[in-house]
mmCIF file of C-alpha atoms in Angstrom:
data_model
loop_
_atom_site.group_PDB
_atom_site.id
_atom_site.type_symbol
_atom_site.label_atom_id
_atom_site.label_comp_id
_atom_site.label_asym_id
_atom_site.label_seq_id
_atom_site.Cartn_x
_atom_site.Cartn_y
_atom_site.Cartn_z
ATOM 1 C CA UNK L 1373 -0.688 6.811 26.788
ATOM 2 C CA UNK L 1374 0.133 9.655 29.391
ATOM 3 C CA UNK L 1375 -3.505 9.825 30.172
ATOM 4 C CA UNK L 1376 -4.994 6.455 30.118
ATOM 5 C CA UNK L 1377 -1.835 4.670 31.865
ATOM 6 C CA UNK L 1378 -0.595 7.380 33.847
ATOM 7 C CA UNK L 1379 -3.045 9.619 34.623
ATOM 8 C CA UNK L 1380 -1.391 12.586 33.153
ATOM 9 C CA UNK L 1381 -4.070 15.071 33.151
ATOM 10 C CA UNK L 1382 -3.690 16.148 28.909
ATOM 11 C CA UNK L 1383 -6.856 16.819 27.762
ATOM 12 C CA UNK L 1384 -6.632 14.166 25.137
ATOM 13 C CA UNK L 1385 -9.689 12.743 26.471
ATOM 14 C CA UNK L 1386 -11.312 16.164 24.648
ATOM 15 C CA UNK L 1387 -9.515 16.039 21.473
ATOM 16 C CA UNK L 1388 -11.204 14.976 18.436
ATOM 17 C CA UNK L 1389 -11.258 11.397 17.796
ATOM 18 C CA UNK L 1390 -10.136 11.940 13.794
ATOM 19 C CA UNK L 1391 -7.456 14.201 12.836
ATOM 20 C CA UNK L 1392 -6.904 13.937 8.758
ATOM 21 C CA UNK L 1393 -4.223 16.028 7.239
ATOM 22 C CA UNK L 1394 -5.034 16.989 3.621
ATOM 23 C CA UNK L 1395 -2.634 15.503 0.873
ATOM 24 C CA UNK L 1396 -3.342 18.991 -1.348
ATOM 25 C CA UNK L 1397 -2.105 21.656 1.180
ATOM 26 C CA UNK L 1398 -1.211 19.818 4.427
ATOM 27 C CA UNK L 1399 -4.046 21.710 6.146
ATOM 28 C CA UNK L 1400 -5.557 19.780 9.039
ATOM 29 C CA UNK L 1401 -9.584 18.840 9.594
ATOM 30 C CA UNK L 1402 -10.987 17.348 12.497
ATOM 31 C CA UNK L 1403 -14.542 15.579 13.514
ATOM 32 C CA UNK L 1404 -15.789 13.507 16.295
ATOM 33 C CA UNK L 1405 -15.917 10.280 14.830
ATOM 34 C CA UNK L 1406 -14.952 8.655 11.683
ATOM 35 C CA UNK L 1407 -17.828 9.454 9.240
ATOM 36 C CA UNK L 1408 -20.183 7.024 7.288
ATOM 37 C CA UNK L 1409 -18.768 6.168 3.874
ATOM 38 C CA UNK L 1410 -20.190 4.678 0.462
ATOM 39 C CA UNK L 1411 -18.656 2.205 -1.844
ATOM 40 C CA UNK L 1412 -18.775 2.361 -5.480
ATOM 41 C CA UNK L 1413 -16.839 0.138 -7.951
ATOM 42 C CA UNK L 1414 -14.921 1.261 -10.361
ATOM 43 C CA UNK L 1415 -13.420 -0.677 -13.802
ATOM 44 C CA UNK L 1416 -9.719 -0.325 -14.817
ATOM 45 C CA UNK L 1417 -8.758 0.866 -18.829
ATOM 46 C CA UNK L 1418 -8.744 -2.708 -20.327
ATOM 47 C CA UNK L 1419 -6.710 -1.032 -23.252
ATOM 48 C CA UNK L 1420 -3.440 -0.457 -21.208
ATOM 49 C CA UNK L 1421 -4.440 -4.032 -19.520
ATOM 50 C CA UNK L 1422 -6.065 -6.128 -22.465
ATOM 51 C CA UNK L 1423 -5.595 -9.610 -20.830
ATOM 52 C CA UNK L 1424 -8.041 -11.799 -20.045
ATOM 53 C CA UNK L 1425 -5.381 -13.592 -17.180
ATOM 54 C CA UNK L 1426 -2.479 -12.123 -15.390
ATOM 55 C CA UNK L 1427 0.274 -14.778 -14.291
ATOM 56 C CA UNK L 1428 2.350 -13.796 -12.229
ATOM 57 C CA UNK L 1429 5.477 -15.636 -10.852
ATOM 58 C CA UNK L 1430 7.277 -13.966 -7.612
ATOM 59 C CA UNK L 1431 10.823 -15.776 -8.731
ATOM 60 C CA UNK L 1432 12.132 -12.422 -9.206
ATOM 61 C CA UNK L 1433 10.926 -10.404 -6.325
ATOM 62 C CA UNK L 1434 14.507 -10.908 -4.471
ATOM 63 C CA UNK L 1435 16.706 -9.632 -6.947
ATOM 64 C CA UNK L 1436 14.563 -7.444 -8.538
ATOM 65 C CA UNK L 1437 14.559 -5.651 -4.802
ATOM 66 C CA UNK L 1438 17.585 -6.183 -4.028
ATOM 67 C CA UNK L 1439 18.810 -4.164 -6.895
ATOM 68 C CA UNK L 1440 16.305 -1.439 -6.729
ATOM 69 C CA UNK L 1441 17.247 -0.520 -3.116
ATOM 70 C CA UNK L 1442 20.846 0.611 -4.634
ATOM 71 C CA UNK L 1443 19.549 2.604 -7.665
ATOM 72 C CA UNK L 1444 19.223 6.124 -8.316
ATOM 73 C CA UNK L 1445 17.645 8.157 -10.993
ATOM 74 C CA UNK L 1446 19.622 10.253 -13.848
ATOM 75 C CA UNK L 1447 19.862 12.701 -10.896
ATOM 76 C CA UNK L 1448 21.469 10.712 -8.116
ATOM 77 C CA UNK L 1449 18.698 10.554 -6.174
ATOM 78 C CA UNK L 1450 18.098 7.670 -4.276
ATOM 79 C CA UNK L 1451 14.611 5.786 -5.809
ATOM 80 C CA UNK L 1452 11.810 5.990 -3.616
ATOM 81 C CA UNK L 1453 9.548 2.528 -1.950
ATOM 82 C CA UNK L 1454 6.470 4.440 -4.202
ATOM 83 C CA UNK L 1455 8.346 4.090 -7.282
ATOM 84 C CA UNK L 1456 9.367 0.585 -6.603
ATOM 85 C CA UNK L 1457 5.749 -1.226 -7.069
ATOM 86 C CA UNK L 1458 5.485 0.620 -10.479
ATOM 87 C CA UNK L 1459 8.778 -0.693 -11.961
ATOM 88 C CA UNK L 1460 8.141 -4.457 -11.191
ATOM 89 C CA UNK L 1461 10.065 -6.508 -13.835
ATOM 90 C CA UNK L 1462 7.989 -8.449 -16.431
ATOM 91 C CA UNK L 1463 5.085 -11.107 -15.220
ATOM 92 C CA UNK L 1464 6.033 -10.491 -11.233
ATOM 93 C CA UNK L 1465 3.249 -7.662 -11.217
ATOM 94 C CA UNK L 1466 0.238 -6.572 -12.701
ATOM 95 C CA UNK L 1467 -1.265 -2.983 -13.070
ATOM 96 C CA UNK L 1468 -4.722 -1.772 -13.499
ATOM 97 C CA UNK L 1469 -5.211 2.009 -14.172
ATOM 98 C CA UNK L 1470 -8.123 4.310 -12.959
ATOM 99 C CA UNK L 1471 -8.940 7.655 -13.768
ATOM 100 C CA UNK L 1472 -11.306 10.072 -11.917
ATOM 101 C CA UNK L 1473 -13.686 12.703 -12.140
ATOM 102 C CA UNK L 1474 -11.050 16.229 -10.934
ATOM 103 C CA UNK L 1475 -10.225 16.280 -6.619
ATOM 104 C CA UNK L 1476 -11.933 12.817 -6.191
ATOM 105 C CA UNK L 1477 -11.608 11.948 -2.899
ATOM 106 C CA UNK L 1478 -11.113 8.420 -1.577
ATOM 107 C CA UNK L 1479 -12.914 8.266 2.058
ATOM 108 C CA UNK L 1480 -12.852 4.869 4.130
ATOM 109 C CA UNK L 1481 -11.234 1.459 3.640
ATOM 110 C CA UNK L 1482 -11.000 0.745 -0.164
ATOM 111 C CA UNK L 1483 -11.793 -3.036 -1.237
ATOM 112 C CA UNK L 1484 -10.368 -5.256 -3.825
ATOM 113 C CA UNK L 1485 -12.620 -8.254 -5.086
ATOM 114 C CA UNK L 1486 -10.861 -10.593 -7.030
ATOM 115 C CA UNK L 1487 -10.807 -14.259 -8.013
ATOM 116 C CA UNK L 1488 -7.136 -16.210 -8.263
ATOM 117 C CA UNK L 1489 -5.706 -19.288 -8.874
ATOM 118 C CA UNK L 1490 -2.527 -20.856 -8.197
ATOM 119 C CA UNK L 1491 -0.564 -23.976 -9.249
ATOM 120 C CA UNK L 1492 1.390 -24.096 -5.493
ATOM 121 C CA UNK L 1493 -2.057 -24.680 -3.816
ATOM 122 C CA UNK L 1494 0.857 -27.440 -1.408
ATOM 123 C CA UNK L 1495 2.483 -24.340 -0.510
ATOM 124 C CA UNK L 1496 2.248 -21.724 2.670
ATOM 125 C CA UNK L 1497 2.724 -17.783 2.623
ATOM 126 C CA UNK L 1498 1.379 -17.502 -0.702
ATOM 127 C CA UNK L 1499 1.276 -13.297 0.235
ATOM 128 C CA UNK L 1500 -0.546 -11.176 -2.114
ATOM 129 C CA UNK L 1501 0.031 -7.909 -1.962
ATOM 130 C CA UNK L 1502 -2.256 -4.858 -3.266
ATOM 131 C CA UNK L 1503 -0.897 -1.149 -3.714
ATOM 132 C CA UNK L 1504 -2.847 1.892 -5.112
ATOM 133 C CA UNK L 1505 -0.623 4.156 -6.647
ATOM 134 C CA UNK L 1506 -1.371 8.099 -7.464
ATOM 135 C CA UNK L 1507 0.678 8.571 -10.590
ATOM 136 C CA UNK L 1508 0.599 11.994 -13.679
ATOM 137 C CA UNK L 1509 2.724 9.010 -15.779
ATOM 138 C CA UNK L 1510 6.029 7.187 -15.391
ATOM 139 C CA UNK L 1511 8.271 10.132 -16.295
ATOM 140 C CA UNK L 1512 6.043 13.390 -14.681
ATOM 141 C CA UNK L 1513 7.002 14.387 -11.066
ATOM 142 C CA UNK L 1514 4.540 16.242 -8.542
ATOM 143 C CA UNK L 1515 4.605 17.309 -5.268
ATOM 144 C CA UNK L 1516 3.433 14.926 -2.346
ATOM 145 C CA UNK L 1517 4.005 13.565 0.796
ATOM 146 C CA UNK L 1518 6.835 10.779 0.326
ATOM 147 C CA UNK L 1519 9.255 9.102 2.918
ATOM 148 C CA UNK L 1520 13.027 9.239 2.431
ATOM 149 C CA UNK L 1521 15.276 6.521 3.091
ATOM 150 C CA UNK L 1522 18.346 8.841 3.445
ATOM 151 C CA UNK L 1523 16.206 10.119 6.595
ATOM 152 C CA UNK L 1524 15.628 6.649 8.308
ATOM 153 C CA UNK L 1525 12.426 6.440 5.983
ATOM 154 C CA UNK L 1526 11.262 9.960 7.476
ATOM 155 C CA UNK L 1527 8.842 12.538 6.107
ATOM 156 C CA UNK L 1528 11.212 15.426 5.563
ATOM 157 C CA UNK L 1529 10.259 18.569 7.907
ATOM 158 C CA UNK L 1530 11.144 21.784 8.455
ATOM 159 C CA UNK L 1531 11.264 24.048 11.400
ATOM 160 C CA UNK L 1532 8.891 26.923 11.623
ATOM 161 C CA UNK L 1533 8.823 28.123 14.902
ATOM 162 C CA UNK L 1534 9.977 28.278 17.875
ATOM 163 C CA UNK L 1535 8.494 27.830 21.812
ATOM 164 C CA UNK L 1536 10.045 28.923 24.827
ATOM 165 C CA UNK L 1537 9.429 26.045 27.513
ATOM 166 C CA UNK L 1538 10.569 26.877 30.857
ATOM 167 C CA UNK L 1539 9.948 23.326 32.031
ATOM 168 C CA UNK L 1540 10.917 21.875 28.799
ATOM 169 C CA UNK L 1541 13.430 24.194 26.853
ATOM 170 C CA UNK L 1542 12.955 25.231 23.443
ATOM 171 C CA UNK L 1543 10.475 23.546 21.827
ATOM 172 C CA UNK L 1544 10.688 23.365 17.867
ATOM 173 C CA UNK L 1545 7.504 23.962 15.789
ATOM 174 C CA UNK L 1546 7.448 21.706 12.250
ATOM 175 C CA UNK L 1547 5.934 21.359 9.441
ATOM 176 C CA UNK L 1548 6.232 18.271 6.892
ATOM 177 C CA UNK L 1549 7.235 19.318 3.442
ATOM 178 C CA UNK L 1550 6.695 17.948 -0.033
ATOM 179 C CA UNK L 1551 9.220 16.315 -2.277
ATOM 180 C CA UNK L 1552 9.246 15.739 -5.717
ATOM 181 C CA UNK L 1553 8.621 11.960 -6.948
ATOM 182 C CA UNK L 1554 6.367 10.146 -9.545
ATOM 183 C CA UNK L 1555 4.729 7.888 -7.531
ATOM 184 C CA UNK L 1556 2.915 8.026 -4.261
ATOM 185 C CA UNK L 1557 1.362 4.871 -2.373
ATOM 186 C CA UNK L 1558 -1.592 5.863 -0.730
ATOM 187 C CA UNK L 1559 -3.113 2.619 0.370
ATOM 188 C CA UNK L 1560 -1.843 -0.818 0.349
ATOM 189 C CA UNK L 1561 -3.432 -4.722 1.770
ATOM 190 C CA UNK L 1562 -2.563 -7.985 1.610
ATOM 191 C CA UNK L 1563 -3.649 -11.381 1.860
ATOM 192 C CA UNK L 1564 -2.641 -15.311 1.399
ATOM 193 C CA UNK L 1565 -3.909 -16.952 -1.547
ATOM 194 C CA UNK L 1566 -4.372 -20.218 1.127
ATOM 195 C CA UNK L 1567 -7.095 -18.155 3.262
ATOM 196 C CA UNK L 1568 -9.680 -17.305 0.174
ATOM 197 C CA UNK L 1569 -13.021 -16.231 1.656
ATOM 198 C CA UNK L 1570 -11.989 -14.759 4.585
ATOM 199 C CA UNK L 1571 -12.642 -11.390 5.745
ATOM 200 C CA UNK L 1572 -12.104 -7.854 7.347
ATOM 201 C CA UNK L 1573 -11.233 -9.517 11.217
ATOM 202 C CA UNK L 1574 -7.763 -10.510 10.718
ATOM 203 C CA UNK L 1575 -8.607 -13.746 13.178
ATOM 204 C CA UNK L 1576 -9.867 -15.328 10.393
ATOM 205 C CA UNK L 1577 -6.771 -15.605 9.240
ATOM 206 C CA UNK L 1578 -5.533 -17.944 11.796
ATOM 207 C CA UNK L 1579 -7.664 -20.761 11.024
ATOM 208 C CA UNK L 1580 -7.060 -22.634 7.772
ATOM 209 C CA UNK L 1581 -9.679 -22.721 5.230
ATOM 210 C CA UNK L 1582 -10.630 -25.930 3.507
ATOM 211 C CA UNK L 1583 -7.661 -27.187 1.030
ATOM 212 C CA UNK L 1584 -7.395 -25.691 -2.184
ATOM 213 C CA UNK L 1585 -7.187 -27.395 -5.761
ATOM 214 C CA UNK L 1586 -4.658 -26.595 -7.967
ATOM 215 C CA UNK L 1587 -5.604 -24.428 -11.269
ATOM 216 C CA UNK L 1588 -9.015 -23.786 -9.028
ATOM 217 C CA UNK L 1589 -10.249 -19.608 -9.261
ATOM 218 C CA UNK L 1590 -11.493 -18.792 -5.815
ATOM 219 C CA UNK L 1591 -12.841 -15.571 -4.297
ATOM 220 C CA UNK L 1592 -10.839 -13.341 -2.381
ATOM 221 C CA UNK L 1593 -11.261 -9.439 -0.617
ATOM 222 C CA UNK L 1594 -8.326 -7.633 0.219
ATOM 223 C CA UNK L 1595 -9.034 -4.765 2.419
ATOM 224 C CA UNK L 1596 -6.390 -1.837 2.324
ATOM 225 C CA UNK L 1597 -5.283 0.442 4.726
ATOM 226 C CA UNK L 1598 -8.413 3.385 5.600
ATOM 227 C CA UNK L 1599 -6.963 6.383 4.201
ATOM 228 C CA UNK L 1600 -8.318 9.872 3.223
ATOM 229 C CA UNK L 1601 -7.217 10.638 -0.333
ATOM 230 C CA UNK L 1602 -7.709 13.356 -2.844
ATOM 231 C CA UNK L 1603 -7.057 12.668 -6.728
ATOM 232 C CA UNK L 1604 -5.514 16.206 -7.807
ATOM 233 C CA UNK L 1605 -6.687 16.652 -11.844
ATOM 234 C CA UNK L 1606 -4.495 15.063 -14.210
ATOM 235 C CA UNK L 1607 -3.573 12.192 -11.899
ATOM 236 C CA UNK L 1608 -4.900 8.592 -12.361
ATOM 237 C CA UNK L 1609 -4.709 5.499 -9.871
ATOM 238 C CA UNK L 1610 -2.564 2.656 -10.317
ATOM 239 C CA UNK L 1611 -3.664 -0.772 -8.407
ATOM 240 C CA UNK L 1612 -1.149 -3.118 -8.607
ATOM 241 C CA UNK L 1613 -1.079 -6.634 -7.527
ATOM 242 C CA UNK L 1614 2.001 -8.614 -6.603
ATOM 243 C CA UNK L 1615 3.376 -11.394 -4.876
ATOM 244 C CA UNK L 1616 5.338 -11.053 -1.325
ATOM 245 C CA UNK L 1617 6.376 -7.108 -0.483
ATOM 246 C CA UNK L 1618 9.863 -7.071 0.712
ATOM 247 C CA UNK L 1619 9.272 -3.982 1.921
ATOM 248 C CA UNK L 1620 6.503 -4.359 4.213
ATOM 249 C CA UNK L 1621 7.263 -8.283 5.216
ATOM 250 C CA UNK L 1622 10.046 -10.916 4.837
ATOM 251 C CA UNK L 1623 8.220 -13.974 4.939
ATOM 252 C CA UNK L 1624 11.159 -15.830 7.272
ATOM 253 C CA UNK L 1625 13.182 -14.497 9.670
ATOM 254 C CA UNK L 1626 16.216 -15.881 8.315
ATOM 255 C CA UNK L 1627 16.155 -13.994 5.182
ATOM 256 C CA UNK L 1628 19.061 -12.729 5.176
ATOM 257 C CA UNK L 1629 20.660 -16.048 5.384
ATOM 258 C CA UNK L 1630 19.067 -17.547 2.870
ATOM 259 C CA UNK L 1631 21.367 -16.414 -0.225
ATOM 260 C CA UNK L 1632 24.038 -18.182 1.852
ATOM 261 C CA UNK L 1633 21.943 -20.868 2.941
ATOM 262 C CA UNK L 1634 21.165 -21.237 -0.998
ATOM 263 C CA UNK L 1635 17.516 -21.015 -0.456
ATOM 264 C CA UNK L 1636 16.908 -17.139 -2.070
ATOM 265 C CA UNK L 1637 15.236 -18.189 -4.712
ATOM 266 C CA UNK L 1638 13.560 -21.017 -4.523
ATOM 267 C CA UNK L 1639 11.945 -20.185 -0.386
ATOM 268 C CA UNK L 1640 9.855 -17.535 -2.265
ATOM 269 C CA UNK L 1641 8.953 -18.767 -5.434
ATOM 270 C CA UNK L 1642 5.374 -19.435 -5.918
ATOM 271 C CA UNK L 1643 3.233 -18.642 -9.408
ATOM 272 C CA UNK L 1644 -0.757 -17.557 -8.906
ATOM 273 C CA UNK L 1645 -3.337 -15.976 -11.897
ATOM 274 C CA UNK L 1646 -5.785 -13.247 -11.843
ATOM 275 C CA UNK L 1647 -8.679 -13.484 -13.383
ATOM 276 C CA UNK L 1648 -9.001 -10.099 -14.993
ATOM 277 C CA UNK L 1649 -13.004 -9.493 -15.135
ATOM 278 C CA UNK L 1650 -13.191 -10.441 -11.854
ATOM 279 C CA UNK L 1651 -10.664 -7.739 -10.516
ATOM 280 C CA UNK L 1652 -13.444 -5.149 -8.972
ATOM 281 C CA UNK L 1653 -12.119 -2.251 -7.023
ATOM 282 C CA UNK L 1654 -14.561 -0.965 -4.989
ATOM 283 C CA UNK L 1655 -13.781 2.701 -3.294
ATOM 284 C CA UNK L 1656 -15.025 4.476 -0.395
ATOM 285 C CA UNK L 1657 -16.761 8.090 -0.576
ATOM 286 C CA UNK L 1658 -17.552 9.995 2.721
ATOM 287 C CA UNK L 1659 -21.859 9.844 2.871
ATOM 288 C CA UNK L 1660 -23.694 12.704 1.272
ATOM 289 C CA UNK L 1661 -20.475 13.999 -0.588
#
């Protein structure tokens, strides 16, 4: 911005267009241009998700959140947004698991194919939300990059240096540091179950697709956030598919009114189905790796 609007002269126009910090050691790599990638799809374990449909009813997405937000763990620490999407009560979530050949990496903008349904087909901002979780199990910790929400949702840091600045001052040097948890979201995408067969342009979004049947399966692609990602061994994937994320969007302004305004539960209660064989999760690999 100092640059291009001001004419600050920076260098920036010489810096690397992709900077990608490693999620193993926090080492940085850089390239000119974001490379090439290749999709492959990948099936979930059908024995740890054996049905053939997933309903799923968002009734309880308010008070399931608004309880979670207060909770700690059996150590007092405050529960993290990662852990959140894995602890969804009964029937507001689904989960698929993944496992991967050892220090898989995820390159590009992973895809999610999937065919839905929904009895509210009268409805608007039907959201549909899609997380994928790295996870050992629900009770292992590791080490990885997670926010904190006792630091404003900040990545804790610490100082390793120091730079004398004439023209600025001192200058503090950081690093981000890891922190235990058992969950980290990597990528995450969403879409509305009213728009089915639209695409990666988010304008397509604006225009309204031709009215849906009730009960009626139709194709969707949700396209999550472009992320470099490696699997460390002994870690699977979690995708998990839910209803609206209170912690990314509340679908009304006045949600905060709306327990007093009586309208909590029913504003953002809709009910949609997956259709499991359809679910196809198709990931990105950089080319020629």
């Amino acid at each position: 911005l100092s640059h291009y609007l001001y004419g600050v002269d920076n260098g920036i126009e010489n810096m690397p267009q992709v900077t990608v910090q490693s999620n193993i050691d926090g080492t940085f790599r850089t390239s000119d241009k974001w490379r090439d990638f290749d999709y492959n799809s990948y099936g979930f374990d059908k024995t740890l998700t054996p049905k053939d449909v997933s309903s799923i009813d968002t009734s309880d997405i308010a008070g399931y959140y608004d309880n979670y937000i207060n909770s700690t763990d059996e150590f007092g620490r405050a529960l993290t947004s990662d852990d959140y999407y894995l602890n969804l009560s009964e029937g507001t979530g689904e989960c698929y698991y993944y496992t991967f050949p050892d220090n898989f990496t995820i390159y590009g903008v992973p895809e999610l194919h999937i065919k839905m349904s929904t009895e509210n087909a009268d409805l608007d901002g039907l959201m549909i939300s899609a997380m994928l979780i790295d996870t050992i199990d629900d009770k292992t910790s590791f080490k990885a990059y997670v926010t904190k929400k006792r630091l404003y949702d900040c990545l804790p840091y610490t100082t390793v240096d120091m730079i004398d600045d004439p023209s600025l001052g001192g200058i503090s040097v950081k690093e981000f540091v890891k922190s235990n948890t058992t969950a980290k979201l990597l990528s995450f995408g969403y879409t509305d179950l009213q728009n089915y067969g639209c695409g990666y342009d988010s304008c397509e979004y604006t225009t309204k697709t031709e009215a849906m049947n009730n009960g009626e399966y139709y194709d969707y692609t949700i396209y999550l956030q472009p992320t470099v990602y490696t699997v460390e061994p002994g870690h699977s994937l979690v995708l998990v598919i839910t209803g609206w994320d209170p912690y990314r969007a509340f679908l009304d302004e006045d949600y905060d009114r709306l327990e007093e305004l009586d309208l909590k539960e029913s504003r953002f209660t809709y009910k949609f189905n997956i259709d499991n064989s359809s679910v196809d999760l198709r990931l990105p690999t950089a080319s020629g790796e």
